[in-house]
XYZ file of C-alpha atoms in Angstrom:
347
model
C 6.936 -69.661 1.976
C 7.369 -67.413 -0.705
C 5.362 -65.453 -3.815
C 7.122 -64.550 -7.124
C 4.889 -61.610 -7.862
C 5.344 -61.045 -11.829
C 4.340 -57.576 -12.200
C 3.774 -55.277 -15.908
C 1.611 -54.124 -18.211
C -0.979 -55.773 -19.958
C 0.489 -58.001 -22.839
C 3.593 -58.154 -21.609
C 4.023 -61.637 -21.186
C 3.504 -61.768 -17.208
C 1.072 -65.526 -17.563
C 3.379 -67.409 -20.606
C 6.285 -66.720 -18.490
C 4.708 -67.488 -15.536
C 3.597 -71.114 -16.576
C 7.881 -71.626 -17.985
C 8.603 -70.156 -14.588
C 7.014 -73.311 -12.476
C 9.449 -75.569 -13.917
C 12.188 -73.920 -13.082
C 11.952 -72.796 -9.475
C 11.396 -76.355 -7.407
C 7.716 -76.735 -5.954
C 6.457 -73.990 -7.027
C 2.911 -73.261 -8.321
C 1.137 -71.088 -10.433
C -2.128 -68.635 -9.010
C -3.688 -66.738 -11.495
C -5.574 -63.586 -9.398
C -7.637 -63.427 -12.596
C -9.597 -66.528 -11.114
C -10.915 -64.593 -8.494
C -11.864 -61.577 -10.738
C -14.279 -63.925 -12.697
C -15.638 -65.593 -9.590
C -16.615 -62.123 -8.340
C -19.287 -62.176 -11.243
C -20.787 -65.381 -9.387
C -20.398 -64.062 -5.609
C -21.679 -60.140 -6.231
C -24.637 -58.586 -7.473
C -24.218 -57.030 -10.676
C -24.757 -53.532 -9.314
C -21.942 -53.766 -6.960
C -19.666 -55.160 -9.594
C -21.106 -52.243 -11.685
C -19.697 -49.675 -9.667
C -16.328 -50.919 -9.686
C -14.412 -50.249 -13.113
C -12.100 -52.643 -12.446
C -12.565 -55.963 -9.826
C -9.251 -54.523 -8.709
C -10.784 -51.561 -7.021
C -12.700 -53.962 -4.923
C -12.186 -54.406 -1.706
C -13.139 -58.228 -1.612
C -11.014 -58.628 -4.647
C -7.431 -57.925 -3.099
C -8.670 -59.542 0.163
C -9.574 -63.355 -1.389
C -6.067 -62.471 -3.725
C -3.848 -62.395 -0.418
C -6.306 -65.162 1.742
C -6.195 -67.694 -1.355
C -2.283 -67.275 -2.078
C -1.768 -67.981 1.942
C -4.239 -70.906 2.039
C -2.296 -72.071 -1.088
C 0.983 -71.986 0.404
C -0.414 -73.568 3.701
C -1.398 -76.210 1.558
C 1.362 -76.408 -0.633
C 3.969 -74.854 0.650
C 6.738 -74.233 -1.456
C 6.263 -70.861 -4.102
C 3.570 -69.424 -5.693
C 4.016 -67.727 -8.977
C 1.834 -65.016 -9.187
C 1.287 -63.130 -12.403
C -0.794 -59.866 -12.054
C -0.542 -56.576 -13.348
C -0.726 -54.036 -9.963
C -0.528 -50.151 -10.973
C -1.699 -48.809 -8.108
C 0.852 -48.255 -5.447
C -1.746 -48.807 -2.171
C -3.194 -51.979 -3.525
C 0.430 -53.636 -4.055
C 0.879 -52.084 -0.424
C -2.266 -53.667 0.453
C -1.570 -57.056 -0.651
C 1.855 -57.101 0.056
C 1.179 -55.791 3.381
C -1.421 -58.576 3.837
C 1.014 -61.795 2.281
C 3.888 -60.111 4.704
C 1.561 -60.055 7.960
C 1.273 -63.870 7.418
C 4.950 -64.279 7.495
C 5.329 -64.601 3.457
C 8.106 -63.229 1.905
C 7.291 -61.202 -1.738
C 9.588 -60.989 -4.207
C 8.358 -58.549 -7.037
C 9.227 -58.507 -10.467
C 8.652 -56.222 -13.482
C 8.562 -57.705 -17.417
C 9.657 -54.022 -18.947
C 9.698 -54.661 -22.554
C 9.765 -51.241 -24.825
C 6.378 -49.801 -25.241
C 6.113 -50.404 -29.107
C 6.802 -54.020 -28.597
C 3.873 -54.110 -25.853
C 1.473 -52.370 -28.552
C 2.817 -54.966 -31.418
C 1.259 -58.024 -28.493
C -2.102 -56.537 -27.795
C -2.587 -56.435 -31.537
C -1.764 -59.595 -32.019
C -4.239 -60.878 -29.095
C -6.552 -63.709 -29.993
C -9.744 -62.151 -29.114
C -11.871 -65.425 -28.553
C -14.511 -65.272 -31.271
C -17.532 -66.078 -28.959
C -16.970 -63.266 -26.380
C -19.128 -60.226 -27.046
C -17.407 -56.938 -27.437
C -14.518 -59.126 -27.390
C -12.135 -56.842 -29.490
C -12.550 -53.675 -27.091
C -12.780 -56.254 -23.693
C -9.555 -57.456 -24.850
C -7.725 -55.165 -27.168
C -8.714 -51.897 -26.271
C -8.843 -52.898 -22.499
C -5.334 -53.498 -22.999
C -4.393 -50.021 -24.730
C -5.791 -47.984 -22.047
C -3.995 -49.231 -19.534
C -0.491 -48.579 -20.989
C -0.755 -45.223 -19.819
C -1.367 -46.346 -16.325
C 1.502 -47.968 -16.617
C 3.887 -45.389 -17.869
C 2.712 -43.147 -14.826
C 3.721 -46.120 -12.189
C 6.637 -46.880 -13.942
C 8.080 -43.286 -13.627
C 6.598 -42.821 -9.944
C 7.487 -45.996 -7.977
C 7.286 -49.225 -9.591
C 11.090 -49.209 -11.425
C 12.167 -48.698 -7.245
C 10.158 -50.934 -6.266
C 10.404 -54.005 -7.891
C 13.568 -56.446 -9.914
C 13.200 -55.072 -13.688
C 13.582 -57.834 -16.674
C 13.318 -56.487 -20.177
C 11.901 -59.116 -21.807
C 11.317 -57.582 -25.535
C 13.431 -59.641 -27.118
C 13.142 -62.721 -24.953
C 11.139 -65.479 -24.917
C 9.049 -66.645 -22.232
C 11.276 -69.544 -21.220
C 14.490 -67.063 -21.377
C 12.467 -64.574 -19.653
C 11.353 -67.087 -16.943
C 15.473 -68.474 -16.538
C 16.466 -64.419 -16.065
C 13.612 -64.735 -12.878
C 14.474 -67.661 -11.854
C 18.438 -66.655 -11.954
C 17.217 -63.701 -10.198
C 15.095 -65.406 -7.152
C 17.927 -68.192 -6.823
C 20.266 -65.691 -6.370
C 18.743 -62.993 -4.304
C 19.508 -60.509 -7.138
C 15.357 -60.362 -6.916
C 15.251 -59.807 -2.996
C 12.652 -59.883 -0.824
C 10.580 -56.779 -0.250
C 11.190 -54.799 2.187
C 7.705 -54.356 4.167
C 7.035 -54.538 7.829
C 5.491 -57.770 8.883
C 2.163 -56.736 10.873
C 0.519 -59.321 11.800
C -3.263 -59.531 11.851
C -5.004 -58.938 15.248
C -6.928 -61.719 16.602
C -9.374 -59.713 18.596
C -10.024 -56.182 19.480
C -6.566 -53.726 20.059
C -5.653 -50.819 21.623
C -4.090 -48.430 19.350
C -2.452 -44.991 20.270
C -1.719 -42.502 17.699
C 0.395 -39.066 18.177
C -0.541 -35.576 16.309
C 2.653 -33.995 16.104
C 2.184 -30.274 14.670
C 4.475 -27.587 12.771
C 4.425 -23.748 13.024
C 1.374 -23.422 11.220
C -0.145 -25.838 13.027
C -0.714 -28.177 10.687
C -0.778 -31.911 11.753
C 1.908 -34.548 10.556
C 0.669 -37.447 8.589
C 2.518 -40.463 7.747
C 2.776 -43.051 4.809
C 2.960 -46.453 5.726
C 4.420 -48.920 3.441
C 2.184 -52.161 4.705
C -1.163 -50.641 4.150
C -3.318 -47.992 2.085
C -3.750 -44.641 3.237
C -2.471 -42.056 4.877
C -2.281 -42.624 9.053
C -1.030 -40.825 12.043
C 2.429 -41.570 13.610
C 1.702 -44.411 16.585
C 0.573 -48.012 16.734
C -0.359 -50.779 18.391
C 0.138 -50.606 22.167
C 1.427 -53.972 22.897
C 0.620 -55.774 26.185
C 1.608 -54.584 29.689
C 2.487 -51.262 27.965
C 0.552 -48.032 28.909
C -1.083 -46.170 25.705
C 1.070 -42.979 25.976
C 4.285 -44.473 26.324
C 3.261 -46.617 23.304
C 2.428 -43.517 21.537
C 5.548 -42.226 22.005
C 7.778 -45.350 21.602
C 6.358 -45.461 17.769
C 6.531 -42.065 17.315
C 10.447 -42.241 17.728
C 10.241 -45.668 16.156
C 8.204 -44.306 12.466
C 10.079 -40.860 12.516
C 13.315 -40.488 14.476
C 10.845 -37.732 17.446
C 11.700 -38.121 20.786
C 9.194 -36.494 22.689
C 10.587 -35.701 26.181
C 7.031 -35.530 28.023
C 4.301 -37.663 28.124
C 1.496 -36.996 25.470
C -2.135 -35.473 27.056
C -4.927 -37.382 25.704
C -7.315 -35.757 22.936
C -9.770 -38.333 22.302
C -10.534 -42.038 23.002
C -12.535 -43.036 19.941
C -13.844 -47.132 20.023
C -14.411 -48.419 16.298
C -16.548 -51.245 15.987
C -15.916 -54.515 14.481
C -16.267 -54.964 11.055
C -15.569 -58.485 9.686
C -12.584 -58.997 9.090
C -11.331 -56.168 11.385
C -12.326 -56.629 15.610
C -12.242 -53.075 15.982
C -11.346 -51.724 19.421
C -9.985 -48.416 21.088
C -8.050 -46.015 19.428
C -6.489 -43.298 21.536
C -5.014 -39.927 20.346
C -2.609 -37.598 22.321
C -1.201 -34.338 21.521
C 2.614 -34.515 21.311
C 2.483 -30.535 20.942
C 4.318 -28.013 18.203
C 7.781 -29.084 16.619
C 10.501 -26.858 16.222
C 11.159 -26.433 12.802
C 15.067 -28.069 12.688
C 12.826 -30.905 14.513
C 10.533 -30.892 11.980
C 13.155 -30.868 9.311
C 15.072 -33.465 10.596
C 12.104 -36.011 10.118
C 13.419 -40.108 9.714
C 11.265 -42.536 7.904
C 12.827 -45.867 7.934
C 12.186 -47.358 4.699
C 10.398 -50.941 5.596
C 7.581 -49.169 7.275
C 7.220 -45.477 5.997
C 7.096 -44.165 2.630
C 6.382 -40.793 3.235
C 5.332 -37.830 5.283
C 3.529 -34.492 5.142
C 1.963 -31.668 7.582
C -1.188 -31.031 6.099
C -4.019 -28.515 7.191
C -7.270 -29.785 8.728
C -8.865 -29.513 5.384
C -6.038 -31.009 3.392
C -6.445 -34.347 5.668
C -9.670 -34.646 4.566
C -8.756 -35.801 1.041
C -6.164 -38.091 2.490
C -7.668 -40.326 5.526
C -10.239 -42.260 5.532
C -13.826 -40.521 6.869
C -13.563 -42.177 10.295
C -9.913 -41.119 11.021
C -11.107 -38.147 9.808
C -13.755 -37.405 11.842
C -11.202 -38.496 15.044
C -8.971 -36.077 13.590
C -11.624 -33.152 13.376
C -12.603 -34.087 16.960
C -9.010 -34.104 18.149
C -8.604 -30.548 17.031
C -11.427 -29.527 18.729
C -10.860 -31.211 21.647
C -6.940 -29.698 21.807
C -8.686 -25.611 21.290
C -10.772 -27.203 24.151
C -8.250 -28.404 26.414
C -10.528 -31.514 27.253
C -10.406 -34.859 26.151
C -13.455 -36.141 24.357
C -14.952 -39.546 24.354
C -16.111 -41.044 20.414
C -17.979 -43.734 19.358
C -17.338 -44.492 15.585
C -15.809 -41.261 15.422
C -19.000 -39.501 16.959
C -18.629 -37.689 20.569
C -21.672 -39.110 23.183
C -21.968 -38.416 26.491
């Protein structure tokens, strides 16, 4: 099972080219994402959809994109054409992430005509003439998001995804260059670490690995939003330390000789669709810094890394890894472990 994920800005021609596309790549079938955007006016009270400024920056939004294109394929089977415009890097992580946990391969690809040829098509939009506000819903809409585009296009998508400069093509040329490009793998499959939803609650052990300033190492993954500390799922029969340190060396190349102390057990409660569970943090102690520098991130899983100071993690983890974070600290000036509940101590 596989998606064609046709990626650009607004009026580049992602939809026309999808719908020539589907008749040139065998079973294949088109999913417009914009679907679900409009049923979200039907399933959520206006204020929520209020405080979104795009149904993209909902949560529910890129989780129904990634459980309707698997039920789809399930279905179907086959390939599903999927034209969308994604400019933010963590939601294509998130979604890609999520189609690559259920064992579907992504290939992504970017229409990249010139700029001046994408403003000559959003002025030449139909606006429909019974849609109010239509001409800055549609238009205007449409201009503000070029620059959106220009800043992904110099930061990650041109790396991250098959280009086709389709300014002077027309959507059925444009949709033979992506299907040329799928048939032959020139388009391959992205490269993103297949983590496959739990079924019920885990056990997860995490590692804070320090520099000479004592700031704590954060990591990048590739297969999910937001920043996360090096370690993983500890899989069965396997004790929590050992797992700790097998994805430490796994994520960044660290081979930590002793066995991690614990800093805090923290359980997180379920929250539909997660089953929540333990989550475990040791302290694999200070790095030298040639260790430090010599840092491997293998490319499927890890995008990036950085030490960061207590404070500076605050504006990168979510507020519950946070708070285990904060705790952690405390707990390591401490020298005893502390026990969390939702990232709060008891006991």
């Amino acid at each position: 099972m596989t998606v064609v994920w046709i990626n650009g800005a607004f009026g580049a021609g992602k939809t026309t080219t999808a719908r020539e596309l589907i008749d040139l790549i065998p079973n294949s079938t088109l999913f417009d994402p914009e679907i679900i955007g409009g049923a979200l006016a039907h399933l959520l009270p206006p204020k929520r959809l209020a405080e979104a400024g795009d149904y993209q920056d909902l949560p529910i939004w890129r989780r129904l994109v990634i459980d309707t294109a698997a039920a789809m394929l399930a279905e179907l089977g086959g390939t599903l054409v999927v034209p969308m415009t994604l400019l933010r890097q963590e939601y294509r992580d998130e979604i890609f992430g999520g189609l690559a946990a259920r064992r579907i391969a992504v290939r992504h690809i970017l229409l990249t005509p010139a700029e001046t040829i994408l403003r000559e098509r959003i002025a030449h939009r139909e606006v429909p003439p019974d849609l109010p506000d239509g001409e800055m819903r549609v238009r205007q809409w449409s201009y503000d998001r070029i620059e959106p585009y220009r800043a992904a296009l110099g930061a990650w998508l041109m790396a991250d995804a098959h280009p086709v400069d389709n300014g002077g093509l027309t959507p059925f040329e444009t949709a033979a260059r992506i299907a040329d490009a799928v048939g032959t793998g020139a388009a391959p499959v992205c490269e993103i670490v297949q983590t496959p939803e739990p079924t019920a609650e885990t056990i997860a052990a995490g590692v804070l690995l320090f520099d000479e300033h004592d700031r704590v190492l954060l990591v990048d993954p590739t297969y999910k939003a937001g920043w996360e500390f090096p370690g993983g799922v500890v899989e069965p029969g396997e004790a929590p330390a050992r797992a700790g340190v097998r994805e430490v060396a796994e994520e960044t190349g660290v081979h930590l000789d002793d066995v991690p102390s614990l800093l805090v057990v923290d359980w997180e409660p379920p929250q539909p669709p997660g089953y929540g569970g333990l989550r475990l943090l040791f302290d694999g102690g200070r790095l030298a810094s040639a260790d430090a520098g010599r840092l491997l991130l293998p490319g499927p899983e890890l995008r990036g890394w950085r030490f960061v100071s207590e404070e500076e993690a605050a504006g990168l983890l979510p507020p519950v890894r946070y708070a285990r974070l904060r705790w952690a600290l405390r707990a390591r000036e401490r020298g005893a472990a502390l026990y969390l509940e939702a990232g709060v101590p008891v006991g």
